[in-house]
Amino acid sequence: MLKKILIANRGEIAVRVIRACRELGIKTVAVYSTADKNALHAMLADEAVCIGGAQSKDSYLNVRAIISACEITGAEAIHPGFGFLSENPAFARMCEKCGIVFIGPRATSIEMLGDKAQAKETMKENGVPVIMGSDGAISNIHAAKTLSRDLGYPVLVKASAGGGGRGIRIVHNEDELEPQMKAARQEALACFGNDEVYIEKFIENPKHIEIQILADNYGDVIYLGERDCSMQRRNQKVLEEAPSPAPFMTQELREKMGRAAVTAARVCGYRNAGTIEFLVDKNGDFYFMEMNTRIQVEHPITEAVTGIDLVKQQLLIASGERLSIKQEDVKLTGHAIECRINAEDPMKDFRPSPGKINTMFIPGGFGVRVDTAAYPGYEIPPYYDSMIGKLIVHGKDRDEAIAKMNWALAEFIVDGVATNVDFQLKLIRRPEFIAGDYDNGFLNRTDILADERGEG
Ligand code: ADP
Ligand code: ADP
Ligand code: MG
C-alpha cells in the first residue's frame, strides 16, 4: 500500500484526494502556488510545499517543481486530479522515469487517447461505434470540403488535443468551412500547443452519456453505470445526473454502452479510473466521442449510486491491488444529481467573479454532499477555474433527488462574489428538466434567466 503521496492539484479535488488518503492511512503532500497560500488543500494536507507563482505555468503546470517537491518530501506517488497535468503523457512518463507512481493510466494509454482523432481510429478498428468524420486529423481544405459535403452540413471541426469544450467549431455550410477551420486551429494552438483538427458529423441534439470504468493492473475492467452530462453550456457541463433519466435510458442500452466502454478501455491497455464519453442520438444509437483518462469532476454522482469510493479505488489500484469489485457486484441504487457551483455571473454572460467570500452557508443533511475548498473569508484567486464547489444529492429516486436539490440550493449562500446558485435553482425547476426530457442543445435553446432580464 502507498504510504505517502503528493497531490498535484488544488481546490476541491485536492481536498477530495486528501480525505480519501486519510481513510487509507496514506500521508499527503499538497503543492500550492503563491496565490494559494491560504488554500484549504494546503492547510489540510500533512505537508505543503510552495511550488511557484500564481500563474498555472509557474506552479500547477511546473513539472520540475512538482517532481522536486516529491523528492524532497519522499512522496512515492502523484495524484494529478483533473485539469492541469492530469492528461499530460509527458508528465506521466517523467513520473515513470523518476520512479514515482503516477496515479492514473500508463503514459502510453494517455498518449493514445489524448489524440482524439487517433483514438477514434483505434476504437473504430475494434468495433466501438464512432461518429462519422475524417480518418484522423485533416489539414487539406479540399479534402475537408469533399468530406463535409459527403457527411452533410452541419459538421464540427474539433481539436485533436482538445479538452474542456475548447477548440470546437460548428460549420453550417461550405463558405464557413475554411474560416472555422482556421479559428479552431488557432484556438487549439493557443490552448493545447497543437493545431491539429479533425472533422465530425454534427449530431443534432444528442445526449452526452458517459460510462465510468475502473481497471486494475491485471487486466480486470468493470463499468459503473452512466452519467448523463447533457446539461451543457458552450460544450461545458453544468449539471450531471446518474442514472440517465428513463425512458430514454434502458437497462439494455446501459449494458450495451457498458460493454463498449470496457472494450474501449481494454484496447488501450487502460488501468485506473477512466471515463468513456459517448453521444447518443434520438434512436438510442451511441458513438464513442473521447476517453477522459483521469478522475472526473462529476465522479461523486457515480459514487452515490454505486456506493463505491472512486478515489480510494484509484489509490488501491495504484498500490498494485486487484479490483475487489466484480461486475455483478455493481448495483445502482437511487438517483444522484450534481450541480457545479461556479464563481461567475450568469447575468454578465457567466463572466468569472473572483474575490473574497464574506460569508458562506453550505447545506448538509441526509443525502446531501458538498465538495468544496471554499470557506468564509476565503479569497478566490482569479488565476484558475471558476468552479468553487459541487453540490451533490442522492435520493431514493429522481423525484426525491430533485426535491433535495431544491432545498439544498435554496439554502446555499455564498456572499461576496457572484455565483450560479440561483441559475442552477431556476434550471432544476424547469419543466423540461423535471420531466428528464433534455439534450445537449437544451441550454443553447433556452434562456433560463429570461424572466430576470424582464423578457419573460
Ligand atoms: P469533466 O468531464 O471532468 O467535467 P471537463 O472537460 O469539464 O471534464 O474538465 C475538467 C477540468 O479540467 C476543468 O477544470 C477543465 O477546465 C479542465 N480541462 C479539461 N481538459 C483540459 C485540457 N486539455 N487542458 C487544460 N485543462 C483542461
Ligand atoms: P472535450 O474534449 O472538449 O470535452 P468533446 O469531444 O468531449 O470535447 O465534446 C464536448 C461536447 O461537445 C460534447 O459533450 C457535446 O456536447 C459536443 N459535441 C462534441 N462532438 C459533437 C458532435 N459530433 N455532434 C454534436 N455535438 C458534439
Ligand atoms: Mg469531453
Short mmCIF file of N, CA, C and O and ligand atoms in Angstrom, two decimals, residues 116 131-132 156 158-159 161-168 192 198 200-206 208 229-230 232 234-237 277-279 289-290 292 294 440, ligand 2:
data_model
loop_
_atom_site.label_atom_id
_atom_site.label_comp_id
_atom_site.label_asym_id
_atom_site.label_seq_id
_atom_site.Cartn_x
_atom_site.Cartn_y
_atom_site.Cartn_z
N LYS A 116 -7.39 12.75 -29.93
CA LYS A 116 -8.78 12.31 -30.06
C LYS A 116 -9.09 11.73 -31.44
O LYS A 116 -9.88 10.80 -31.57
N ILE A 131 -18.41 8.46 -34.23
CA ILE A 131 -19.14 9.44 -35.04
C ILE A 131 -18.46 9.54 -36.41
O ILE A 131 -17.23 9.58 -36.49
N MET A 132 -19.25 9.56 -37.47
CA MET A 132 -18.68 9.64 -38.81
C MET A 132 -17.87 10.91 -38.96
O MET A 132 -18.26 11.97 -38.46
N LEU A 156 -18.70 19.47 -37.42
CA LEU A 156 -17.90 20.10 -36.37
C LEU A 156 -16.43 19.97 -36.72
O LEU A 156 -16.01 18.91 -37.19
N LYS A 158 -12.98 19.87 -34.75
CA LYS A 158 -12.59 19.67 -33.35
C LYS A 158 -11.08 19.51 -33.22
O LYS A 158 -10.45 18.85 -34.04
N ALA A 159 -10.54 20.07 -32.16
CA ALA A 159 -9.11 19.97 -31.90
C ALA A 159 -8.75 18.55 -31.48
O ALA A 159 -9.39 17.98 -30.59
N ALA A 161 -6.27 17.62 -29.83
CA ALA A 161 -5.75 17.64 -28.46
C ALA A 161 -6.76 18.26 -27.49
O ALA A 161 -6.42 18.56 -26.35
N GLY A 162 -8.00 18.45 -27.95
CA GLY A 162 -8.99 19.24 -27.22
C GLY A 162 -9.36 18.74 -25.84
O GLY A 162 -9.09 17.60 -25.47
N GLY A 163 -9.98 19.63 -25.09
CA GLY A 163 -10.47 19.31 -23.75
C GLY A 163 -11.19 20.53 -23.20
O GLY A 163 -10.96 21.65 -23.67
N GLY A 164 -12.06 20.30 -22.22
CA GLY A 164 -12.75 21.43 -21.58
C GLY A 164 -13.63 22.21 -22.54
O GLY A 164 -13.91 23.38 -22.32
N GLY A 165 -14.10 21.56 -23.62
CA GLY A 165 -15.01 22.21 -24.56
C GLY A 165 -14.34 23.24 -25.47
O GLY A 165 -15.02 23.97 -26.18
N ARG A 166 -13.02 23.28 -25.47
CA ARG A 166 -12.35 24.29 -26.29
C ARG A 166 -11.80 23.71 -27.59
O ARG A 166 -11.52 22.54 -27.69
N GLY A 167 -11.72 24.58 -28.60
CA GLY A 167 -11.22 24.17 -29.90
C GLY A 167 -12.27 23.44 -30.73
O GLY A 167 -11.94 22.62 -31.58
N ILE A 168 -13.55 23.73 -30.47
CA ILE A 168 -14.64 23.10 -31.22
C ILE A 168 -15.39 24.19 -31.98
O ILE A 168 -15.73 25.22 -31.42
N PHE A 192 -3.74 24.30 -26.47
CA PHE A 192 -3.12 22.98 -26.30
C PHE A 192 -1.74 22.88 -26.95
O PHE A 192 -1.11 21.83 -26.90
N TYR A 198 -9.77 17.69 -36.46
CA TYR A 198 -10.46 16.66 -37.24
C TYR A 198 -11.91 17.10 -37.43
O TYR A 198 -12.37 18.06 -36.80
N GLU A 200 -16.06 16.06 -37.81
CA GLU A 200 -17.08 15.09 -37.41
C GLU A 200 -18.43 15.57 -37.87
O GLU A 200 -18.70 16.77 -37.87
N LYS A 201 -19.27 14.63 -38.21
CA LYS A 201 -20.68 14.96 -38.47
C LYS A 201 -21.26 15.57 -37.19
O LYS A 201 -21.00 15.09 -36.09
N PHE A 202 -22.02 16.65 -37.33
CA PHE A 202 -22.66 17.25 -36.16
C PHE A 202 -23.95 16.48 -35.88
O PHE A 202 -24.81 16.36 -36.74
N ILE A 203 -24.04 15.91 -34.71
CA ILE A 203 -25.24 15.15 -34.36
C ILE A 203 -26.24 16.11 -33.73
O ILE A 203 -25.91 16.82 -32.78
N GLU A 204 -27.43 16.16 -34.29
CA GLU A 204 -28.44 17.12 -33.83
C GLU A 204 -28.99 16.69 -32.48
O GLU A 204 -29.50 15.58 -32.33
N ASN A 205 -28.90 17.58 -31.53
CA ASN A 205 -29.50 17.38 -30.21
C ASN A 205 -29.31 15.97 -29.64
O ASN A 205 -30.29 15.30 -29.30
N PRO A 206 -28.08 15.54 -29.55
CA PRO A 206 -27.84 14.23 -28.93
C PRO A 206 -27.84 14.36 -27.42
O PRO A 206 -28.00 15.46 -26.88
N HIS A 208 -25.32 13.57 -24.10
CA HIS A 208 -23.96 13.21 -23.71
C HIS A 208 -24.08 12.24 -22.55
O HIS A 208 -24.49 12.62 -21.46
N CYS A 229 -24.61 13.84 -18.88
CA CYS A 229 -24.00 15.18 -18.79
C CYS A 229 -24.49 16.06 -19.93
O CYS A 229 -23.75 16.87 -20.49
N SER A 230 -25.76 15.88 -20.29
CA SER A 230 -26.30 16.62 -21.44
C SER A 230 -26.57 18.08 -21.12
O SER A 230 -26.76 18.88 -22.04
N GLN A 232 -25.42 21.20 -20.78
CA GLN A 232 -24.16 21.87 -21.08
C GLN A 232 -24.40 23.28 -21.61
O GLN A 232 -25.39 23.53 -22.29
N ARG A 234 -22.19 25.96 -23.83
CA ARG A 234 -20.98 26.08 -24.65
C ARG A 234 -20.08 24.86 -24.52
O ARG A 234 -18.88 24.99 -24.23
N ASN A 235 -20.67 23.69 -24.66
CA ASN A 235 -19.95 22.41 -24.59
C ASN A 235 -19.31 22.16 -23.25
O ASN A 235 -18.43 21.31 -23.12
N GLN A 236 -19.72 22.90 -22.21
CA GLN A 236 -19.20 22.65 -20.88
C GLN A 236 -20.33 22.20 -19.96
O GLN A 236 -21.42 22.73 -20.00
N LYS A 237 -20.00 21.22 -19.13
CA LYS A 237 -21.02 20.63 -18.28
C LYS A 237 -21.46 21.58 -17.17
O LYS A 237 -20.63 22.27 -16.57
N GLU A 277 -16.71 8.85 -22.99
CA GLU A 277 -17.81 9.75 -23.33
C GLU A 277 -18.43 9.32 -24.65
O GLU A 277 -17.71 9.12 -25.64
N PHE A 278 -19.75 9.21 -24.65
CA PHE A 278 -20.48 8.85 -25.86
C PHE A 278 -21.51 9.93 -26.18
O PHE A 278 -22.03 10.59 -25.27
N LEU A 279 -21.82 10.09 -27.45
CA LEU A 279 -23.02 10.84 -27.82
C LEU A 279 -24.07 9.80 -28.19
O LEU A 279 -23.75 8.79 -28.82
N MET A 289 -16.98 9.24 -28.29
CA MET A 289 -16.53 10.60 -28.57
C MET A 289 -15.09 10.79 -28.11
O MET A 289 -14.26 11.26 -28.85
N GLU A 290 -14.81 10.43 -26.85
CA GLU A 290 -13.43 10.53 -26.35
C GLU A 290 -13.38 9.77 -25.03
O GLU A 290 -14.40 9.46 -24.43
N ASN A 292 -11.72 10.20 -21.22
CA ASN A 292 -11.03 11.05 -20.26
C ASN A 292 -10.23 10.15 -19.33
O ASN A 292 -10.79 9.31 -18.63
N ARG A 294 -8.67 10.14 -16.48
CA ARG A 294 -8.46 10.75 -15.15
C ARG A 294 -9.76 10.63 -14.36
O ARG A 294 -10.78 10.21 -14.90
N ASN A 440 -28.27 17.85 -25.29
CA ASN A 440 -27.12 18.76 -25.23
C ASN A 440 -27.45 20.18 -25.70
O ASN A 440 -26.76 21.12 -25.35
P1 ADP B 2 -13.85 18.00 -24.92
O1 ADP B 2 -12.60 17.20 -25.12
O2 ADP B 2 -13.61 19.46 -25.04
O3 ADP B 2 -14.61 17.56 -23.72
P2 ADP B 2 -15.74 16.51 -26.56
O4 ADP B 2 -15.28 15.81 -27.79
O5 ADP B 2 -15.96 15.66 -25.35
O6 ADP B 2 -14.71 17.67 -26.22
O7 ADP B 2 -17.03 17.36 -26.87
C1 ADP B 2 -17.55 18.27 -25.92
C2 ADP B 2 -19.03 18.46 -26.17
O8 ADP B 2 -19.27 18.99 -27.48
C3 ADP B 2 -19.86 17.20 -26.13
O9 ADP B 2 -20.25 16.84 -24.81
C4 ADP B 2 -21.05 17.57 -26.99
O10 ADP B 2 -21.98 18.35 -26.28
C5 ADP B 2 -20.43 18.43 -28.07
N1 ADP B 2 -20.08 17.63 -29.26
C6 ADP B 2 -18.88 17.08 -29.49
N2 ADP B 2 -18.89 16.38 -30.66
C7 ADP B 2 -20.13 16.51 -31.18
C8 ADP B 2 -20.79 16.05 -32.39
N3 ADP B 2 -20.15 15.34 -33.30
N4 ADP B 2 -22.09 16.40 -32.57
C9 ADP B 2 -22.73 17.15 -31.68
N5 ADP B 2 -22.19 17.62 -30.55
C10 ADP B 2 -20.90 17.31 -30.28
#
